[in-house]
Short mmCIF file of C-alpha atoms and ligand atoms in Angstrom, two decimals:
data_model
loop_
_atom_site.label_atom_id
_atom_site.label_comp_id
_atom_site.label_asym_id
_atom_site.label_seq_id
_atom_site.Cartn_x
_atom_site.Cartn_y
_atom_site.Cartn_z
CA MET A 1 -59.77 113.23 92.56
CA HIS A 2 -57.78 114.40 89.96
CA VAL A 3 -60.20 114.49 86.78
CA TRP A 4 -58.13 115.04 83.46
CA VAL A 5 -59.43 115.72 80.54
CA ARG A 6 -58.52 114.29 76.51
CA VAL A 7 -59.75 116.50 73.72
CA GLU A 8 -59.18 114.68 70.43
CA THR A 9 -59.12 116.20 66.88
CA ASP A 10 -59.14 114.82 63.36
CA ALA A 11 -55.78 115.89 62.73
CA GLY A 12 -54.74 113.42 65.14
CA ILE A 13 -53.73 115.23 68.07
CA THR A 14 -55.04 115.16 71.27
CA GLY A 15 -54.70 117.68 74.67
CA LEU A 16 -54.80 116.72 77.92
CA GLY A 17 -55.84 119.07 80.54
CA GLU A 18 -56.75 119.12 84.38
CA CYS A 19 -59.68 120.31 86.50
CA VAL A 20 -59.57 119.69 89.95
CA HIS A 21 -62.51 119.81 92.32
CA GLY A 22 -65.35 120.24 90.94
CA GLY A 23 -66.01 116.15 91.86
CA SER A 24 -68.60 114.67 89.48
CA ALA A 25 -70.67 117.60 88.20
CA ALA A 26 -67.84 119.00 86.54
CA ILE A 27 -66.78 115.05 85.00
CA ALA A 28 -70.65 115.24 84.28
CA LEU A 29 -70.19 119.24 81.98
CA ILE A 30 -67.32 117.72 80.77
CA ALA A 31 -69.49 114.84 79.17
CA ASP A 32 -72.56 117.66 78.80
CA LEU A 33 -70.17 120.23 77.08
CA GLU A 34 -68.48 117.48 75.06
CA ARG A 35 -70.99 117.44 71.73
CA ARG A 36 -71.02 121.28 71.41
CA LEU A 37 -67.22 121.49 70.98
CA ILE A 38 -68.16 118.80 67.53
CA GLY A 39 -66.69 120.51 65.04
CA GLN A 40 -65.48 123.36 66.52
CA ASP A 41 -62.09 124.95 66.19
CA PRO A 42 -59.45 124.13 68.53
CA PHE A 43 -56.97 126.83 68.63
CA ALA A 44 -59.88 129.76 69.53
CA ILE A 45 -59.30 128.58 73.15
CA ASP A 46 -60.57 132.33 74.37
CA ALA A 47 -63.15 132.20 72.00
CA LEU A 48 -64.60 128.43 73.35
CA PHE A 49 -64.08 128.87 76.25
CA GLU A 50 -66.76 132.28 76.97
CA SER A 51 -69.62 130.99 74.01
CA LEU A 52 -69.30 128.06 76.32
CA ARG A 53 -69.54 129.92 80.17
CA ARG A 54 -72.10 131.82 78.58
CA SER A 55 -74.47 128.71 77.34
CA LEU A 56 -74.06 128.24 81.01
CA VAL A 57 -74.82 131.70 82.59
CA PHE A 58 -78.69 130.12 83.60
CA GLU A 59 -77.46 126.84 85.45
CA GLY A 60 -74.93 129.17 87.37
CA GLY A 61 -71.98 129.24 84.87
CA PHE A 62 -70.19 132.37 87.38
CA ALA A 63 -68.29 129.75 89.45
CA GLY A 64 -67.57 126.19 90.95
CA ALA A 65 -67.99 122.51 88.93
CA PHE A 66 -69.42 124.51 86.21
CA ILE A 67 -65.88 126.98 85.68
CA THR A 68 -64.26 124.04 87.23
CA ALA A 69 -65.14 121.04 83.84
CA LEU A 70 -64.76 124.66 81.51
CA THR A 71 -61.48 124.84 82.87
CA GLY A 72 -60.24 121.48 81.96
CA ILE A 73 -61.71 121.61 78.82
CA GLU A 74 -59.18 124.75 78.39
CA ILE A 75 -56.16 123.20 79.44
CA ALA A 76 -56.32 120.03 77.28
CA LEU A 77 -57.05 122.77 74.41
CA TRP A 78 -53.49 124.44 75.62
CA ASP A 79 -51.72 121.42 75.36
CA LEU A 80 -53.57 120.41 72.00
CA LYS A 81 -52.31 123.74 70.27
CA GLY A 82 -48.61 123.59 71.98
CA LYS A 83 -48.80 119.95 70.26
CA ALA A 84 -49.35 121.35 67.39
CA LEU A 85 -47.52 124.40 66.66
CA GLY A 86 -44.47 122.28 68.42
CA VAL A 87 -43.92 124.59 71.13
CA PRO A 88 -44.47 124.73 74.92
CA VAL A 89 -47.91 126.30 76.28
CA TYR A 90 -45.72 129.18 77.72
CA GLU A 91 -44.51 130.44 74.28
CA LEU A 92 -48.04 130.66 73.12
CA MET A 93 -48.78 133.06 76.09
CA GLY A 94 -45.85 135.81 75.36
CA GLY A 95 -43.10 134.22 76.09
CA LYS A 96 -41.62 133.48 79.63
CA PHE A 97 -39.94 135.25 82.41
CA ARG A 98 -37.85 133.01 84.02
CA ASP A 99 -36.62 129.24 83.08
CA ARG A 100 -37.90 127.24 86.26
CA ILE A 101 -40.86 127.40 88.28
CA LYS A 102 -40.34 127.78 92.24
CA VAL A 103 -41.92 125.53 94.41
CA TYR A 104 -43.35 125.33 98.25
CA ALA A 105 -44.28 122.14 99.40
CA ASP A 106 -47.39 121.43 101.80
CA CYS A 107 -46.26 119.50 105.37
CA GLU A 108 -49.91 118.45 106.29
CA VAL A 109 -48.98 119.48 109.63
CA GLU A 110 -50.96 121.28 112.20
CA PRO A 111 -51.17 121.85 115.47
CA GLY A 112 -53.55 119.17 116.86
CA LEU A 113 -50.22 116.96 115.85
CA ASP A 114 -47.73 115.30 118.09
CA PHE A 115 -45.24 118.14 117.85
CA ASP A 116 -41.94 115.53 117.81
CA ASP A 117 -44.42 114.06 114.94
CA ALA A 118 -44.84 117.08 113.22
CA LYS A 119 -41.41 118.08 113.71
CA ARG A 120 -39.97 114.90 111.86
CA ALA A 121 -42.62 115.96 108.63
CA VAL A 122 -41.56 119.27 108.63
CA ASP A 123 -37.33 117.55 108.61
CA GLU A 124 -38.63 115.11 105.63
CA ILE A 125 -39.79 118.45 103.76
CA LEU A 126 -36.54 120.13 104.36
CA GLU A 127 -34.24 116.89 103.57
CA GLN A 128 -35.64 116.97 100.09
CA GLY A 129 -34.46 120.50 99.26
CA PHE A 130 -37.53 123.00 99.40
CA LYS A 131 -37.22 126.59 100.02
CA ALA A 132 -40.28 127.54 101.02
CA LEU A 133 -42.98 124.98 102.98
CA LYS A 134 -46.55 125.34 104.66
CA ILE A 135 -47.62 124.12 107.98
CA ASP A 136 -51.85 124.38 108.78
CA LEU A 137 -52.57 126.42 111.67
CA ASP A 138 -55.81 125.61 112.35
CA ILE A 139 -57.24 122.34 114.27
CA PHE A 140 -61.19 122.07 113.26
CA ALA A 141 -61.34 123.74 110.12
CA TYR A 142 -62.84 121.40 107.60
CA GLY A 143 -62.12 118.08 109.90
CA HIS A 144 -58.75 118.80 110.86
CA ARG A 145 -57.80 117.11 114.32
CA GLY A 146 -55.09 115.84 115.39
CA ALA A 147 -54.87 112.57 117.57
CA GLU A 148 -53.60 115.40 121.03
CA THR A 149 -57.11 117.29 120.36
CA GLU A 150 -59.12 114.59 121.69
CA SER A 151 -59.86 115.29 124.62
CA PHE A 152 -60.84 118.65 124.96
CA VAL A 153 -64.32 119.66 124.25
CA LYS A 154 -64.81 122.33 121.14
CA ASP A 155 -67.04 123.73 119.36
CA ALA A 156 -65.98 122.52 116.08
CA PHE A 157 -68.26 126.01 114.35
CA ASN A 158 -67.12 128.60 116.47
CA MET A 159 -64.78 130.72 114.79
CA THR A 160 -62.82 131.92 118.26
CA PRO A 161 -59.87 129.69 119.61
CA ASP A 162 -59.96 128.87 122.91
CA LYS A 163 -56.51 129.77 125.24
CA TRP A 164 -54.83 126.02 124.56
CA GLU A 165 -56.15 126.08 120.89
CA TYR A 166 -54.53 129.80 120.30
CA GLY A 167 -50.98 128.86 122.51
CA ARG A 168 -50.44 125.30 120.34
CA MET A 169 -51.60 127.79 117.06
CA LEU A 170 -48.15 130.18 118.56
CA GLN A 171 -46.27 127.43 119.65
CA LEU A 172 -45.62 125.27 116.09
CA ALA A 173 -45.56 128.34 113.94
CA GLN A 174 -42.54 129.00 116.09
CA MET A 175 -40.56 125.35 115.91
CA VAL A 176 -41.12 125.20 112.24
CA SER A 177 -40.03 128.62 111.36
CA GLU A 178 -37.04 127.77 113.92
CA LEU A 179 -36.73 124.81 111.90
CA ALA A 180 -36.91 125.94 108.63
CA GLY A 181 -34.06 128.63 109.67
CA PRO A 182 -32.98 132.10 108.19
CA GLU A 183 -33.73 130.59 104.83
CA VAL A 184 -36.38 128.96 103.86
CA GLU A 185 -40.03 130.63 103.44
CA VAL A 186 -43.11 129.35 105.65
CA ALA A 187 -46.49 129.80 104.63
CA CYS A 188 -49.37 129.29 107.44
CA ASP A 189 -53.00 127.91 105.95
CA LEU A 190 -56.12 129.27 108.80
CA HIS A 191 -58.49 127.71 106.39
CA THR A 192 -60.94 130.19 107.22
CA ARG A 193 -60.73 129.15 110.54
CA LEU A 194 -60.47 132.98 112.70
CA ASP A 195 -62.89 135.60 113.86
CA LYS A 196 -61.70 138.82 112.79
CA HIS A 197 -60.81 139.91 115.83
CA SER A 198 -58.11 136.49 116.89
CA ALA A 199 -57.19 136.58 113.30
CA ILE A 200 -55.55 140.33 113.65
CA ARG A 201 -54.11 139.10 117.38
CA LEU A 202 -52.73 135.92 115.15
CA ALA A 203 -51.40 137.60 112.79
CA ARG A 204 -49.58 140.69 114.72
CA ASP A 205 -48.27 138.28 117.21
CA LEU A 206 -46.97 135.66 113.81
CA GLU A 207 -44.84 139.19 112.77
CA HIS A 208 -41.72 138.64 113.86
CA LEU A 209 -41.40 135.30 112.38
CA ASN A 210 -41.17 137.37 108.76
CA LEU A 211 -43.66 134.62 107.17
CA MET A 212 -44.04 133.83 104.04
CA TRP A 213 -47.87 134.58 104.61
CA LEU A 214 -50.52 134.19 106.79
CA GLU A 215 -53.39 131.96 104.61
CA GLU A 216 -57.25 132.94 104.70
CA PRO A 217 -57.69 133.63 108.37
CA ILE A 218 -61.64 134.34 107.70
CA PRO A 219 -63.79 133.10 104.59
CA PRO A 220 -62.74 135.44 101.81
CA GLU A 221 -66.93 136.26 101.20
CA ASN A 222 -66.57 139.77 103.53
CA ILE A 223 -63.96 141.39 101.19
CA ASP A 224 -63.73 144.55 103.94
CA THR A 225 -62.98 143.19 106.51
CA MET A 226 -60.25 140.54 105.55
CA ARG A 227 -58.96 144.23 104.27
CA GLU A 228 -59.49 145.10 107.57
CA ILE A 229 -57.00 141.92 109.03
CA THR A 230 -55.06 142.85 106.03
CA ALA A 231 -54.36 146.81 107.04
CA ALA A 232 -53.75 145.67 110.74
CA THR A 233 -50.69 143.66 110.14
CA SER A 234 -46.88 143.53 108.33
CA THR A 235 -47.87 139.62 108.49
CA PRO A 236 -48.98 139.42 104.79
CA ILE A 237 -52.18 137.75 104.22
CA CYS A 238 -52.47 135.78 101.20
CA ALA A 239 -56.56 134.11 99.50
CA GLY A 240 -58.36 133.02 96.72
CA GLU A 241 -58.40 129.20 96.61
CA ASN A 242 -62.48 129.49 96.12
CA LEU A 243 -62.52 132.01 93.97
CA TYR A 244 -63.43 132.16 90.17
CA LEU A 245 -62.66 134.08 87.33
CA ARG A 246 -61.35 137.57 86.91
CA HIS A 247 -65.31 138.20 88.54
CA GLY A 248 -64.07 136.95 91.64
CA PHE A 249 -60.75 138.40 92.28
CA ARG A 250 -61.10 141.92 91.42
CA ASP A 251 -62.95 143.49 94.72
CA LEU A 252 -59.83 141.34 96.55
CA ILE A 253 -57.20 142.88 93.89
CA GLU A 254 -59.06 146.44 94.42
CA LYS A 255 -59.27 147.24 97.23
CA HIS A 256 -56.40 146.11 98.65
CA ALA A 257 -57.53 143.64 100.95
CA VAL A 258 -54.86 140.89 100.81
CA ASP A 259 -51.21 141.04 100.34
CA ILE A 260 -50.94 137.86 97.59
CA ILE A 261 -53.96 136.28 96.07
CA MET A 262 -53.63 132.45 95.74
CA PRO A 263 -56.07 131.04 92.08
CA ASP A 264 -56.57 127.35 91.66
CA ILE A 265 -55.59 127.07 87.89
CA PRO A 266 -56.78 124.24 87.18
CA LYS A 267 -60.07 124.99 89.30
CA CYS A 268 -60.61 128.97 89.08
CA GLY A 269 -61.00 129.30 85.02
CA GLY A 270 -57.63 127.95 83.38
CA LEU A 271 -54.47 129.19 81.85
CA SER A 272 -55.52 132.44 79.96
CA GLU A 273 -57.86 132.87 82.84
CA CYS A 274 -55.72 133.22 85.79
CA ARG A 275 -53.13 135.17 82.69
CA LYS A 276 -55.76 137.87 83.20
CA ILE A 277 -55.58 137.68 87.08
CA ALA A 278 -52.17 137.87 87.22
CA ASN A 279 -52.41 140.71 85.50
CA MET A 280 -54.32 142.83 87.21
CA ALA A 281 -52.93 142.22 90.71
CA GLU A 282 -49.57 143.00 89.07
CA ILE A 283 -50.87 147.12 88.43
CA TYR A 284 -51.99 146.83 91.79
CA SER A 285 -47.77 145.20 93.21
CA MET A 286 -49.08 141.87 94.10
CA PRO A 287 -47.77 138.60 93.77
CA PHE A 288 -49.63 135.77 92.37
CA ALA A 289 -48.84 132.56 94.74
CA PRO A 290 -51.10 129.84 92.87
CA HIS A 291 -52.95 127.26 95.45
CA ASN A 292 -51.90 123.37 93.97
CA VAL A 293 -53.66 119.62 94.98
CA SER A 294 -53.17 118.84 91.10
CA SER A 295 -51.74 115.99 89.42
CA PRO A 296 -48.29 115.95 87.58
CA VAL A 297 -50.44 117.37 84.56
CA GLY A 298 -52.54 119.87 86.44
CA THR A 299 -49.56 121.36 88.07
CA MET A 300 -47.98 121.55 84.80
CA ALA A 301 -50.51 123.46 83.46
CA SER A 302 -49.91 125.71 86.32
CA ALA A 303 -46.19 125.84 85.69
CA HIS A 304 -47.11 127.62 81.88
CA VAL A 305 -48.63 130.43 83.32
CA CYS A 306 -46.50 130.70 86.44
CA ALA A 307 -43.30 131.25 83.78
CA SER A 308 -44.96 133.50 81.86
CA ILE A 309 -46.03 136.22 84.48
CA PRO A 310 -43.80 138.86 86.46
CA ASN A 311 -45.65 138.27 89.99
CA PHE A 312 -45.77 135.48 90.18
CA LEU A 313 -43.70 134.27 93.41
CA ILE A 314 -44.09 130.59 94.11
CA LEU A 315 -46.33 127.78 93.24
CA GLU A 316 -47.96 124.98 95.45
CA PHE A 317 -47.22 121.88 95.57
CA HIS A 318 -49.16 119.00 98.35
CA TRP A 319 -48.55 115.76 97.45
CA THR A 320 -45.50 115.15 99.18
CA LYS A 321 -46.51 111.57 100.57
CA ARG A 322 -48.33 110.05 97.83
CA ASP A 323 -45.62 107.85 95.91
CA TYR A 324 -47.68 107.39 92.61
CA TRP A 325 -47.22 111.31 91.71
CA SER A 326 -44.37 110.99 89.36
CA THR A 327 -44.71 107.53 88.16
CA ILE A 328 -48.66 108.07 86.59
CA ILE A 329 -46.25 110.36 83.61
CA ALA A 330 -44.95 108.65 80.28
CA GLU A 331 -42.06 111.27 80.71
CA LYS A 332 -41.16 108.72 84.15
CA ARG A 333 -39.03 112.11 85.59
CA ASP A 334 -38.88 114.26 89.03
CA ILE A 335 -41.23 117.33 87.45
CA ILE A 336 -39.85 118.81 91.06
CA GLU A 337 -36.29 118.76 92.26
CA ASP A 338 -34.87 120.51 95.33
CA GLY A 339 -37.56 122.67 94.95
CA PHE A 340 -38.27 123.79 91.10
CA ILE A 341 -40.42 122.45 88.29
CA ALA A 342 -37.00 123.25 85.56
CA LEU A 343 -39.21 124.40 82.35
CA SER A 344 -38.84 122.05 79.39
CA ASP A 345 -39.23 123.03 75.85
CA ALA A 346 -41.94 120.37 74.83
CA PRO A 347 -44.46 121.61 72.99
CA GLY A 348 -48.25 121.26 74.74
CA ILE A 349 -48.22 121.72 78.72
CA GLY A 350 -44.73 118.78 78.34
CA VAL A 351 -45.90 116.30 80.27
CA THR A 352 -48.03 112.90 79.48
CA LEU A 353 -50.10 110.47 81.15
CA ASP A 354 -48.92 106.99 81.19
CA GLU A 355 -52.03 105.14 81.22
CA GLU A 356 -51.55 102.00 83.02
CA VAL A 357 -50.36 103.22 85.72
CA ALA A 358 -52.29 105.86 86.29
CA ARG A 359 -55.08 103.60 85.77
CA ALA A 360 -54.27 102.03 88.33
CA TYR A 361 -55.27 104.39 90.99
CA GLN A 362 -58.47 105.78 88.43
CA TYR A 363 -61.17 106.25 91.32
CA PRO A 364 -64.05 103.44 92.24
CA GLY A 365 -67.19 104.27 89.42
CA THR A 366 -65.08 106.58 87.60
CA THR A 367 -65.22 106.46 83.47
CA TRP A 368 -61.82 106.50 81.27
CA PHE A 369 -61.66 108.77 78.79
CA SER A 370 -65.26 107.72 77.78
MG1 MG B 401 -55.46 126.71 101.67
#
């Protein structure tokens, strides 16, 4: 579900933001926070964010839907400020290090799929010109379950893959790496599927494929165990899509528990916060590769952060199979071309909603900017 946030001012300028994975809780919180924004200076973005966050600490304002709700507001404030000053958001963040943002495509391929179907899905992504892609190597995490797994009895909560499942992981990674060829990067996501030993074994068994990264082999909450996995293999380990704020990333970065961090910018604290997270990672020689499942609004907002930091690696794009994705913006252009987002000099985030088109996809039971 895409949650869009609009901030209006008495000067007639509006800002558009997005937040993800906050669900109906974030929608309710945004409505509740609205009254606290009335009469405030919309340019004081960091101060507004921090004052609202501190007002929520007793309710849990350290993570989760609270932070995600604030994030949607924060992004709308950046869009508003850019429009008011007539500059793109990246100009307000110190300018850009690059003119275009490299994007990888999630293929929605996992080892339970028929491999001919998986091959077709990967070929489609390659035909679209992407220079990097991601597959899932987990079958059971988060309910992922392909047709070929149906005849196997399996404990969906056990963290140790059996011989069949482990073999499928290796076969899929090998097949997709060969399809991608010598230039297209491949990342593999495990959605916290494994125990420590299985994670180390798999990461080592995949070393010859030179993956872009192996993602979240175990839950990221145990930083020390994640660090043991990272230290045991030359396959780069990436994590962080479910962490919030600088505080959530501090140990991961300072302990070198991963090789690459992947904050979800429209979820975990917004543009200012994620620039700070990226800067923390930079001084530990750690690349920044944001998770992204947003609409074009949150994706473009993320791109401004990616432009304004030196250690940007690549940004995710998850919705190659959703034909509506680019149609919901008023600019009527493909945001992603040949695997890159070209930054424009349009003020603010640089995209606005075509509300008539977007409303056709409105989630039942939700409100429209009320
Ligand atoms: Mg992931």
